[in-house]
Tab-separated table of C-alpha atoms in Angstrom:
chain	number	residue	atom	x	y	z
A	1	UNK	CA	-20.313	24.244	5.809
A	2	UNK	CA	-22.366	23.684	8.758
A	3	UNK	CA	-21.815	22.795	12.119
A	4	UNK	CA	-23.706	19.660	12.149
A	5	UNK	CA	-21.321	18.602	8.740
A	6	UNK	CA	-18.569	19.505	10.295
A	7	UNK	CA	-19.451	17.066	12.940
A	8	UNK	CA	-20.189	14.303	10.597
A	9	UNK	CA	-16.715	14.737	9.019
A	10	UNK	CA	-14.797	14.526	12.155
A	11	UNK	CA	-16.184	11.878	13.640
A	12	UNK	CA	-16.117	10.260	10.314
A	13	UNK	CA	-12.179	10.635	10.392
A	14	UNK	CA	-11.570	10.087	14.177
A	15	UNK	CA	-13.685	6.700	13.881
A	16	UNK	CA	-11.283	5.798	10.415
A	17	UNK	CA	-8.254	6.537	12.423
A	18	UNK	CA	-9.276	4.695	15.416
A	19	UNK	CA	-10.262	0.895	12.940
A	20	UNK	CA	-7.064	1.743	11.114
A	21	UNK	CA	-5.468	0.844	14.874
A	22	UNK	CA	-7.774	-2.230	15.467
A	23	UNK	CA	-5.160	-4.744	13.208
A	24	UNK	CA	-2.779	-3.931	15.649
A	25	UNK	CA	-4.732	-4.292	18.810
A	26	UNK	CA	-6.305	-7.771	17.462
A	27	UNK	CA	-3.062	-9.001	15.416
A	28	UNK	CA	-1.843	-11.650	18.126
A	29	UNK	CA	-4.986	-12.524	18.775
A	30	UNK	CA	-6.227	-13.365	14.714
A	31	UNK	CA	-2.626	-14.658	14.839
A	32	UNK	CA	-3.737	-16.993	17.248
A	33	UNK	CA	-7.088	-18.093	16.137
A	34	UNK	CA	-5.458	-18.936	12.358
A	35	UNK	CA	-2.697	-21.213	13.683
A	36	UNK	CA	-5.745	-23.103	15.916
A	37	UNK	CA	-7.287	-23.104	12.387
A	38	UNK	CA	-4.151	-23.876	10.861
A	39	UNK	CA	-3.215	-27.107	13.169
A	40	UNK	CA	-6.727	-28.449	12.420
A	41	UNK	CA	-5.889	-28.269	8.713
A	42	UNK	CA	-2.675	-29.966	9.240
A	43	UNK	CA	-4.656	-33.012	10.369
A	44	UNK	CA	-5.740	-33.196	7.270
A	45	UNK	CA	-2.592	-33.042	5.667
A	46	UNK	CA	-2.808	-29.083	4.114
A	47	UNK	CA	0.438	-27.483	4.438
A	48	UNK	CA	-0.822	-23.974	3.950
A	49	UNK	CA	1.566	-21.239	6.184
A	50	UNK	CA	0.034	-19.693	8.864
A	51	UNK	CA	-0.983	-16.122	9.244
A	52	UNK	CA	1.747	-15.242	11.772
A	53	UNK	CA	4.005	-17.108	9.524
A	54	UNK	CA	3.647	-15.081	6.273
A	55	UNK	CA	2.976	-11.740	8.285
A	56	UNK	CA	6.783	-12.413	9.677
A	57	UNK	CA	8.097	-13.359	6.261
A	58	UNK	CA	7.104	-9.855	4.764
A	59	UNK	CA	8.261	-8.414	7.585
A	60	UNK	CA	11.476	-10.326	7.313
A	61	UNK	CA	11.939	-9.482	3.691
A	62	UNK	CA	11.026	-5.593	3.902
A	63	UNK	CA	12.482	-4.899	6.793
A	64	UNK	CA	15.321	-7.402	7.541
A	65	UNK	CA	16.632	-7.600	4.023
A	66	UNK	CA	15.658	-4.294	1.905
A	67	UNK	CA	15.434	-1.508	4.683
A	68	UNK	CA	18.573	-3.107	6.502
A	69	UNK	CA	20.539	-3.069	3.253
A	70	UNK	CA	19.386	1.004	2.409
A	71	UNK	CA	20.292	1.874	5.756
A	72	UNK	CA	23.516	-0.085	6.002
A	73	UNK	CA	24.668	1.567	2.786
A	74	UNK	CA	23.543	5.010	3.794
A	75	UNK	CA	25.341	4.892	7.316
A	76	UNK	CA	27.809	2.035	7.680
A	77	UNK	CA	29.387	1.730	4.294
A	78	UNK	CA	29.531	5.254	2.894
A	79	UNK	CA	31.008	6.530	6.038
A	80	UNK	CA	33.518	4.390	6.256
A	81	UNK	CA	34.549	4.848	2.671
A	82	UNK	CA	34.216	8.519	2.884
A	83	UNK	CA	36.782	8.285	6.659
A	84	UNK	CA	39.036	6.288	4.249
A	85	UNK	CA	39.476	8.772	2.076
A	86	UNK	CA	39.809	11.621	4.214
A	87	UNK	CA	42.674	9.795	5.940
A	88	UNK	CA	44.390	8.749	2.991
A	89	UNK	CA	44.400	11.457	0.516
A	90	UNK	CA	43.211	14.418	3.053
A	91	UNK	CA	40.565	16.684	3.831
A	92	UNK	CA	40.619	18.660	0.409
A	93	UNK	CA	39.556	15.198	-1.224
A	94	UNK	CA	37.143	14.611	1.130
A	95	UNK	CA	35.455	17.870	0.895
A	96	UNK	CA	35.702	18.637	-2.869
A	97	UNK	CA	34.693	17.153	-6.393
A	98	UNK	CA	36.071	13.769	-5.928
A	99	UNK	CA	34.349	12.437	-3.022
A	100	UNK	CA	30.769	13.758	-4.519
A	101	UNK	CA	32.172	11.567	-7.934
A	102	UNK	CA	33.055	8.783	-5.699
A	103	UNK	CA	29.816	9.194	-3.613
A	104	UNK	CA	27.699	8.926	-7.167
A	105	UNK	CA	29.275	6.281	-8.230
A	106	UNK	CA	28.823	3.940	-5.106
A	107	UNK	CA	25.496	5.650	-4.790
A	108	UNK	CA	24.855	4.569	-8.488
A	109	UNK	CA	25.900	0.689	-8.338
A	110	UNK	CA	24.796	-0.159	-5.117
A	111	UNK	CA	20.809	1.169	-6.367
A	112	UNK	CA	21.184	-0.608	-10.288
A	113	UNK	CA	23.036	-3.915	-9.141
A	114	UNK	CA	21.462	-4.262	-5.543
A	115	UNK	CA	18.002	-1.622	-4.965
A	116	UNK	CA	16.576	-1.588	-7.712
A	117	UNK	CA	16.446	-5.669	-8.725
A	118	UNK	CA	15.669	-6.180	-4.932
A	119	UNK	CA	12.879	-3.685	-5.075
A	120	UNK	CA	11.417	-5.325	-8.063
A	121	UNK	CA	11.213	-9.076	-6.573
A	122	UNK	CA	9.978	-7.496	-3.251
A	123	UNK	CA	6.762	-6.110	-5.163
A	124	UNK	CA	6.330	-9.169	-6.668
A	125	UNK	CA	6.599	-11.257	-3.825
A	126	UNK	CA	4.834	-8.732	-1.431
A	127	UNK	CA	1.378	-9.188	-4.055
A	128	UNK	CA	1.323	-12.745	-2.786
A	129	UNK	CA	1.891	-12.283	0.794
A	130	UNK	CA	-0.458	-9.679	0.851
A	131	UNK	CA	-3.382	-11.799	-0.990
A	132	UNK	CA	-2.705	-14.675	1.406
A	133	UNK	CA	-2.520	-12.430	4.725
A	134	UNK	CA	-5.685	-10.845	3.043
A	135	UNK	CA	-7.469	-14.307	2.455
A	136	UNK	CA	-6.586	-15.831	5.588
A	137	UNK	CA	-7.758	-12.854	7.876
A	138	UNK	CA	-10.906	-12.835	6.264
A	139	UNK	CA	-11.094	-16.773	6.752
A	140	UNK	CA	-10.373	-16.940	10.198
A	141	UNK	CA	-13.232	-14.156	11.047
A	142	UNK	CA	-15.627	-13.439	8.364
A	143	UNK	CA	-15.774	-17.333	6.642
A	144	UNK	CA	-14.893	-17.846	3.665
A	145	UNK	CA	-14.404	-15.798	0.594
A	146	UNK	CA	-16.624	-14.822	-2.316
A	147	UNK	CA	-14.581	-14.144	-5.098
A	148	UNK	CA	-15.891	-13.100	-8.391
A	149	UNK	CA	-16.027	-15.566	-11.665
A	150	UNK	CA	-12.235	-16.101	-13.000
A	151	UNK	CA	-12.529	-13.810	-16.274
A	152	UNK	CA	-14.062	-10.938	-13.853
A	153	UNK	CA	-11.343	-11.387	-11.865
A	154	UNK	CA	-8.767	-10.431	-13.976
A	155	UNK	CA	-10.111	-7.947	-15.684
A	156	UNK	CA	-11.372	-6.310	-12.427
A	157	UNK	CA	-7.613	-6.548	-11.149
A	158	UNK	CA	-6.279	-5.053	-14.703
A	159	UNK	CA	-8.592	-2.329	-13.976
A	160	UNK	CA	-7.606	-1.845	-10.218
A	161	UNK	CA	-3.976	-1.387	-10.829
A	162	UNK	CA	-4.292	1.074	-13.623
A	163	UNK	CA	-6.947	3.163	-11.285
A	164	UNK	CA	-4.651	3.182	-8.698
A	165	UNK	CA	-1.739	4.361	-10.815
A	166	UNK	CA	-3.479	7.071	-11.998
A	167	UNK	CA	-4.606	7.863	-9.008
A	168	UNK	CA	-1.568	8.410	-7.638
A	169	UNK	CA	-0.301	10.442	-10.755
A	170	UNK	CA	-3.219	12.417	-9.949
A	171	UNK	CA	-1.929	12.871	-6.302
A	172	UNK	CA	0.992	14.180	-7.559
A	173	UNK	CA	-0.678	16.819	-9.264
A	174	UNK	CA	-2.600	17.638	-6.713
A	175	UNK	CA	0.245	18.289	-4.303
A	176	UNK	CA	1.719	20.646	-7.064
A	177	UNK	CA	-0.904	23.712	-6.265
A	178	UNK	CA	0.996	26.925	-5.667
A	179	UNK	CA	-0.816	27.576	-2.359
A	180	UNK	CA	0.715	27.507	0.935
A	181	UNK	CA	-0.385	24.520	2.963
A	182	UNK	CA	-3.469	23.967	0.358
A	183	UNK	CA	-1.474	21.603	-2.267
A	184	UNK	CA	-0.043	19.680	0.861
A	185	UNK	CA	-3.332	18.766	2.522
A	186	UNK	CA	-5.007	17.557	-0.618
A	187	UNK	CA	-1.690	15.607	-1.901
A	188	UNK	CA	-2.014	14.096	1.843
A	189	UNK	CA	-6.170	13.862	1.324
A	190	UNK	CA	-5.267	11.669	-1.850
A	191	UNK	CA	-2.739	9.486	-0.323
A	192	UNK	CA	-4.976	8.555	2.482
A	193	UNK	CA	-7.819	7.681	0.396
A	194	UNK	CA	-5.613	5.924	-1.850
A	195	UNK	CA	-3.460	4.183	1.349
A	196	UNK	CA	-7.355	3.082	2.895
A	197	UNK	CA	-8.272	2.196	-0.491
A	198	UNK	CA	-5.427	-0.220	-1.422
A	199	UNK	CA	-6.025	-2.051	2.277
A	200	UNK	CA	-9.380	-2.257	2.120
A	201	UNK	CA	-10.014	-3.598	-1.820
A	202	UNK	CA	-8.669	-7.251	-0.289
A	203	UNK	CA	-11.908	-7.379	1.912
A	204	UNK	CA	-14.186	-5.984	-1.020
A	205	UNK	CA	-12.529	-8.768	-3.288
A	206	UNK	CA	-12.985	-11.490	-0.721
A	207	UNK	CA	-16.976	-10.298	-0.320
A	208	UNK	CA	-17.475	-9.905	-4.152
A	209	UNK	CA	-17.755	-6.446	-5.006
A	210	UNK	CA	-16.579	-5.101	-8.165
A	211	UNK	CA	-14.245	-1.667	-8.816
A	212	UNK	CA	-17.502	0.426	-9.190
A	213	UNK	CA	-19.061	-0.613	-6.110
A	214	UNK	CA	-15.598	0.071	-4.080
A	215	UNK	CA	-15.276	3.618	-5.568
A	216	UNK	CA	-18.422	4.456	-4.834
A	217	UNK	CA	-18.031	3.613	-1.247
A	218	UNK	CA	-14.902	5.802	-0.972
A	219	UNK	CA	-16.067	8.579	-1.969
A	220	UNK	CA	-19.300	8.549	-0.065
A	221	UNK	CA	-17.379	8.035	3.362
A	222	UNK	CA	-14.244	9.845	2.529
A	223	UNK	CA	-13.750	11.131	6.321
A	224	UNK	CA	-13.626	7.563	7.074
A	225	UNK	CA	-11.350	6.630	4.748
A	226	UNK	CA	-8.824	9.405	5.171
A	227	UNK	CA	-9.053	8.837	8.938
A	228	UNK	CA	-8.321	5.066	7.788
A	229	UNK	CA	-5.463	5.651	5.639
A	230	UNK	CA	-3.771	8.851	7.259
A	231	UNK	CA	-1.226	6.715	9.487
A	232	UNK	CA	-0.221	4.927	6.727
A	233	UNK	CA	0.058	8.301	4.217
A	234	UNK	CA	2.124	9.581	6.931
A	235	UNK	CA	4.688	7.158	7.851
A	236	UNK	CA	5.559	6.737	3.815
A	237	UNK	CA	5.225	10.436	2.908
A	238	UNK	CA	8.135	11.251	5.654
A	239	UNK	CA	10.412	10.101	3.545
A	240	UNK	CA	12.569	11.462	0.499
A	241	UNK	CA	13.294	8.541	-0.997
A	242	UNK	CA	10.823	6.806	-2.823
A	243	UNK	CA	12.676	3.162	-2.127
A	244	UNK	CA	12.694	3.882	1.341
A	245	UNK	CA	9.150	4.574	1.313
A	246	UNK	CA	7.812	1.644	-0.233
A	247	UNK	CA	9.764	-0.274	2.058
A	248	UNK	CA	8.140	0.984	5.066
A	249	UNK	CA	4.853	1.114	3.194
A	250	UNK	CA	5.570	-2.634	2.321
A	251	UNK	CA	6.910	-3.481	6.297
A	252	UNK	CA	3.634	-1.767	7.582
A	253	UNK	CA	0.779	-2.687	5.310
A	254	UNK	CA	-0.133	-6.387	6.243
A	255	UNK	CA	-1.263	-4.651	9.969
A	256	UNK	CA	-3.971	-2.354	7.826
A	257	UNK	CA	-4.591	-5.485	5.662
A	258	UNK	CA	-6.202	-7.230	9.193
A	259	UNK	CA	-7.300	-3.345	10.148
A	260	UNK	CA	-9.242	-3.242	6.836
A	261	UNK	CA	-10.969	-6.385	7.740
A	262	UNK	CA	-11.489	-6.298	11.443
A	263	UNK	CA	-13.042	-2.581	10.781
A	264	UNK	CA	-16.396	-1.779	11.774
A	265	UNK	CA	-17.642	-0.478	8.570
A	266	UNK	CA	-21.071	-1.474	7.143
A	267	UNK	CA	-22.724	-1.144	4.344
A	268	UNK	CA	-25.527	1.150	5.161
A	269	UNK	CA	-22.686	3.536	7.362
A	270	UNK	CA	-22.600	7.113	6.058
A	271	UNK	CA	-19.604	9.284	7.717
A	272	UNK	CA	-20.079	12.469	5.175
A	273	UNK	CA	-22.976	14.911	4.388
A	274	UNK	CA	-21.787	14.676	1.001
A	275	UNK	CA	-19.984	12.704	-1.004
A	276	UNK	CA	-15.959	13.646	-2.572
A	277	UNK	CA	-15.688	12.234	-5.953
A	278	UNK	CA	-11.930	12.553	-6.165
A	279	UNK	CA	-12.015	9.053	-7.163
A	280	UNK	CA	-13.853	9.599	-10.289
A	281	UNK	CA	-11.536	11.227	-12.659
A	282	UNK	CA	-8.913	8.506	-12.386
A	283	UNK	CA	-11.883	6.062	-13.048
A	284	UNK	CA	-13.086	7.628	-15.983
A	285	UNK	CA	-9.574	8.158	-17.475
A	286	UNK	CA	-9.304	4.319	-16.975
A	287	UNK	CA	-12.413	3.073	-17.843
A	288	UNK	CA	-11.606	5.068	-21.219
A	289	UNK	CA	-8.212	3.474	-21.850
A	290	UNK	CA	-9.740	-0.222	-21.195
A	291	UNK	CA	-12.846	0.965	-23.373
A	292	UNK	CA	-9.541	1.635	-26.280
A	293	UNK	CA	-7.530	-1.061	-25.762
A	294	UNK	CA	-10.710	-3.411	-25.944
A	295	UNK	CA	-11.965	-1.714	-29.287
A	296	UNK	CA	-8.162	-2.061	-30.899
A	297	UNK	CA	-8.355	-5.931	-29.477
A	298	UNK	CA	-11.675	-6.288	-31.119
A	299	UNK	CA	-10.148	-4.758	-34.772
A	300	UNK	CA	-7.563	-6.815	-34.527
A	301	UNK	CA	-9.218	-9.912	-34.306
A	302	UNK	CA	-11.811	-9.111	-37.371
């Protein structure tokens, strides 16, 4: 690789990293120029929430309600529990077979009856916050949306999901390569693209483009979009628990939501001498399974 790509590619990532801070920088400020938005609209008796309002709700509900629970469980409750038991039946209790029975158990009811249900609703719930933080960032400094005919729509959603699914089962894989350092950087390289990817498809959506368009701008600015998505990777990938790391992935993404649309990124930009298709297996492997399951709905019909 030459110098001069070399270049290209770190500047690429350095400018990704630096947009990927800009939702932060300019969040009070959008926050401020929706709710002037939003009081004109109640004049005319709209009683849509305001930016800062729904930003504060996810907040509320990822980190307020399903982090706080986690880590209340993890370090209030099973402490005290496991102090209980060491004063009331002893130390050999507390440090043999029973307490890691006990510990499974508790471990075991609090994530079926509690986690796991709460984790569910939250991903549900989350996919509307996040459209409407999405949709009223754009409004407030881009105008409004372009979104695609109602039967593209859903199909180009159907596809999304699935792409990003296997995406991240590809990720996985990735990570998996029995060489030192080597399997961790690309498993890192995916998540970023994936993390800058996710934020960014809201403000593709809103402006019209399609999947293929929006792959094909990944992987032709991939510096950019790792630089983009790296905070993001990192924060969730420090974690061992996969709940946990949702959470925080949940808490933090509406601030690259308003990143993603307050970046400087233009159509014509080109931050790589050459373009990653990492993208493009998972998009073939999808575009096959829809390209199945559309033939099968056709047989079915006839």
């Amino acid at each position: 690789m030459s110098p001069n790509s070399l270049q290209v590619i770190c500047g690429g990532t350095f400018k990704g990293l630096c947009d990927s801070l800009r939702g932060t920088i300019k969040f009070y400020k959008i926050c401020t120029e929706s709710s002037l938005k939003q009081k004109d609209k109640k004049k005319k008796k709209t009683n849509e929430p305001s930016l800062m309002k729904n930003i504060l709700s996810c907040c509320f509900w990822n980190g307020g309600v399903f982090l706080a629970s986690i880590i209340g469980f993890n370090y209030v409750l099973l402490p005290i529990v496991q102090e209980m038991i060491r004063l009331i039946f002893g130390d050999s209790v507390y440090d043999g077979a029973v307490w890691m029975w006990i510990n499974r158990i508790l471990s075991w009811t609090f994530n079926t009856l509690w986690v796991l249900p709460l984790f569910v609703v939250s991903k549900i719930v989350n996919c509307f916050w996040f459209q409407d933080i999405a949709d009223q960032a754009f409004k407030t400094t881009r105008g409004r949306p372009r979104h695609l005919p109602f039967s593209t729509m859903i199909a180009d959603t159907c596809f999304s999901v699935l792409l990003h699914l296997i995406f991240l089962f590809q990720s996985m894989l990735a990570s998996l390569i029995p060489i030192e350092g080597i399997g961790m950087f690309i498993g890192l390289l995916h998540m970023s693209l994936l993390s800058s990817s996710y934020a960014f498809e809201y403000r593709w959506f809103n402006m019209g483009w399609e999947v293929h368009q929006r792959v094909t701008c990944v992987e032709r600015n991939w510096p950019y979009y790792f630089g983009f998505g790296l905070p993001l990777a990192l924060c969730t990938l420090m974690f061992s628990s996969q709940l946990v790391s949702g959470c925080v992935f949940s808490l933090l993404f509406p601030l690259f939501i308003i990143s993603a649309n307050e970046a400087e990124m233009k159509v014509g930009d080109v931050f790589s001498p050459f373009p990653l298709k990492l993208f493009t297996p998972s998009a073939q492997l999808t575009n096959s399974i829809f390209h199945f399951l559309t033939s099968k709905t056709k047989k079915s019909n006839h």
